Amino acid sequence: MAEEYPLARVVTGSRQIAAAVDATLADDTTVRLADAIGGPWARQQLLATAGDICSALDLPDVANRLWTRALPAAQQRGDIAATIMLTTLVAQSSLALGDYERSRELADRLRVLAHRHGDVSAEAQAENALGVLERRSGRLDEAVAHQQRSLDLFKSAGNGIGAMRALSDLGTIWRDRGDFAQALDAQLESVAERERSGDRLSNVYRNLALLYREIEDTAASRAYFERATEAAIRSGVPSMYSSVTGAYSSLLNDIEDYAGARKAAEEALAIDTALGDRPHQGFEHLELGRALLGAKQTVAAVEHFDRALSIGRELGQRELVARSLLHQTEIALSQREYLRARGLIDEAIAGLEATRLRPQLAQAYTLREQLARAEHDDAEALRYAHKSAAAREELIGIRASRQLSALEVRHARSDADQRLAMLAKDNELQSARLQAQAVQRRFGAIALAGLALALLALIWRYRGVRRLNRALELRSVEIERQRAALGEANTRLEQQAAELYQAATTDWLTGVSNRRDVLERIERALRESRAAGDEFAVLLVDFDHFKQINDLRGHLLGDRALTIGAHAMRDCLDEGDLLGRFGGEEFIAAIRARTPADVMAAAERMRTHVAGQLAWLMPELRGIATVSIGIAFLCDTGNDSDVAALLEAADRALYAAKHDGRNRVHRYAA
């Protein structure tokens, strides 16, 4: 794959140069010669220099190996500064290569060593590495603590660049935790400082792009990804370019640009494979799998999901493992491999419930509900439907607060700039007034001249204020535009919430309530009827010979029959009556505050009307396409009966109607 992409070829060429450096400067003969001439100091300098060259070539694996060989020489000489520097380099390169166990060991050692010898910047770098490790392991609270200490230490050492890097990493953790306002504020502060210094701009632009992707602001996310790509290309560092391109593929998959996502992920994977960057390879395999799955290339997608899962488990990256398992569960469900799907989704849920990855957890609950329904486990399906709805409602709230927080941060910064500008002008005007008063008091003889000068100063200040007012008017227009955008965002969120609620409570085929929703409504209606002393009836409606209809006319016409039948049932019910799909070809209705005679008459009308509508749809199946109805009244089952008791009684009545020849209404008799 490397020969297909220019930057991957660059890495391959760099690796050849590094191999020559390794063979020339760091082979055993050269190292022994240096040791013989200059002792441990010469050996250390030779190996460290060779490592620095390989690092400049963006080859962390070769550099890591050379720095590791140089470290014992520095320790042997008792050179604390060199030991700290080399330990830092080996820890950071091990982290980049995905050797988390070794990176953690070295970072812990570095933290102790740097603290003991008062090297505050090195201690801050150790805390930073530990924070990244904790985040990738899914322990976000511990990650925040490490990065906050890193930020404080960098500031106390006067290391501005290090502080901005720590702040950016802290913003990434806040994003993962859902604290979007803090995340955005941190990234904006970091980008402002790093634009002045030019330090790793591609990374901070990429982080902002991922933030806007989280709140589904596709336009802003794409704009920052483009800026990140330009900065990475200017840097000439392949690893920076692959990091941006791999992340960009996730946005392209989100907007269903599967061809673009595949191209971006393949290019990033080619570069990171040449670099030996295992963590990024895992996510690039994941995005490649998503792109291939979106393009209906399931077999190829499975291969990449397997690789992503293998890397995630090897490195202990919970997010990568969970997302790989979710996509594999989707595929297993589509192929009706229910046993395999159960194992995959249960593992994913166990991992996700230990993290704060809410979107993936909501998706996992939905998949678990689908699996339970496929296995006809209604109780389990209902349990996970509740969990999925709760997770999605929470997610909508989080997304809404994130979008609001983003706009609030922008407004807060804009308002602060305006207030500072106004205060500055007010101070200038006040100063001018004080000067005029002083002139009048001290120089009475030349008061007119002083006053004239003061007036000139005031006029000059006034003109400045007018210019400022014009600028503020323009800023006010921008704020109004942002407020309008906020209103539009709120409207979109309300629409999304309504759509999600509709999807969570409605049967997708017939448009009536789904099982979970109708049962909850029936429970509430039963409580109200019992409290008011009203009669209450539950009807179970089952389509007769439905398997025969599917076999003779196909499943599409069977679905049409269910839809037409559901609409016909609705026509026979009053506005306050309830109707929902109970499962398969079985529907449930509830009627309150009407006499048994009225309910029986309504049921007969329903039976006749449904049969007539189905006969119109399928004339050749007249007399076969009918429904049977079982009815249970609260007066027959006892006033203390719950919904389950009424359902059981209605089911018995339905069975009796079927037994008596179908196409009839039967009342439960205690």
Short mmCIF file of C-alpha atoms in Angstrom, two decimals, residues 505-507 510-519 521-522 539-541 566-567 569-582 586-591:
data_model
loop_
_atom_site.label_atom_id
_atom_site.label_comp_id
_atom_site.label_asym_id
_atom_site.label_seq_id
_atom_site.Cartn_x
_atom_site.Cartn_y
_atom_site.Cartn_z
CA THR A 505 -42.67 5.00 20.67
CA THR A 506 -44.05 4.14 17.22
CA ASP A 507 -44.14 0.88 15.30
CA THR A 510 -48.00 0.40 10.88
CA GLY A 511 -47.58 3.82 12.50
CA VAL A 512 -49.41 2.82 15.69
CA SER A 513 -47.75 2.71 19.12
CA ASN A 514 -45.09 0.05 19.61
CA ARG A 515 -45.36 -2.56 22.33
CA ARG A 516 -43.40 -0.68 24.99
CA ASP A 517 -45.27 2.57 24.48
CA VAL A 518 -48.80 1.11 24.33
CA LEU A 519 -48.22 -1.01 27.45
CA ARG A 521 -50.12 3.99 28.22
CA ILE A 522 -52.43 1.11 29.17
CA LEU A 539 -58.65 -6.27 23.36
CA LEU A 540 -56.14 -8.61 21.72
CA VAL A 541 -56.55 -8.66 17.91
CA ALA A 566 -54.09 -1.26 11.81
CA HIS A 567 -55.62 1.82 10.15
CA MET A 569 -58.79 -0.74 13.74
CA ARG A 570 -57.99 2.89 14.50
CA ASP A 571 -61.08 3.96 12.55
CA CYS A 572 -63.27 1.90 14.91
CA LEU A 573 -61.87 3.39 18.11
CA ASP A 574 -62.66 6.69 19.83
CA GLU A 575 -60.08 9.43 20.28
CA GLY A 576 -59.21 8.46 23.86
CA ASP A 577 -58.88 4.73 23.12
CA LEU A 578 -55.44 3.12 22.81
CA LEU A 579 -54.02 0.95 20.01
CA GLY A 580 -50.58 -0.58 19.53
CA ARG A 581 -48.74 -3.42 17.87
CA PHE A 582 -48.16 -6.18 20.41
CA GLU A 586 -50.98 -9.33 16.99
CA PHE A 587 -52.33 -5.93 18.12
CA ILE A 588 -53.62 -4.66 21.46
CA ALA A 589 -56.31 -2.06 22.16
CA ALA A 590 -57.75 -0.58 25.35
CA ILE A 591 -61.18 1.04 25.84
#
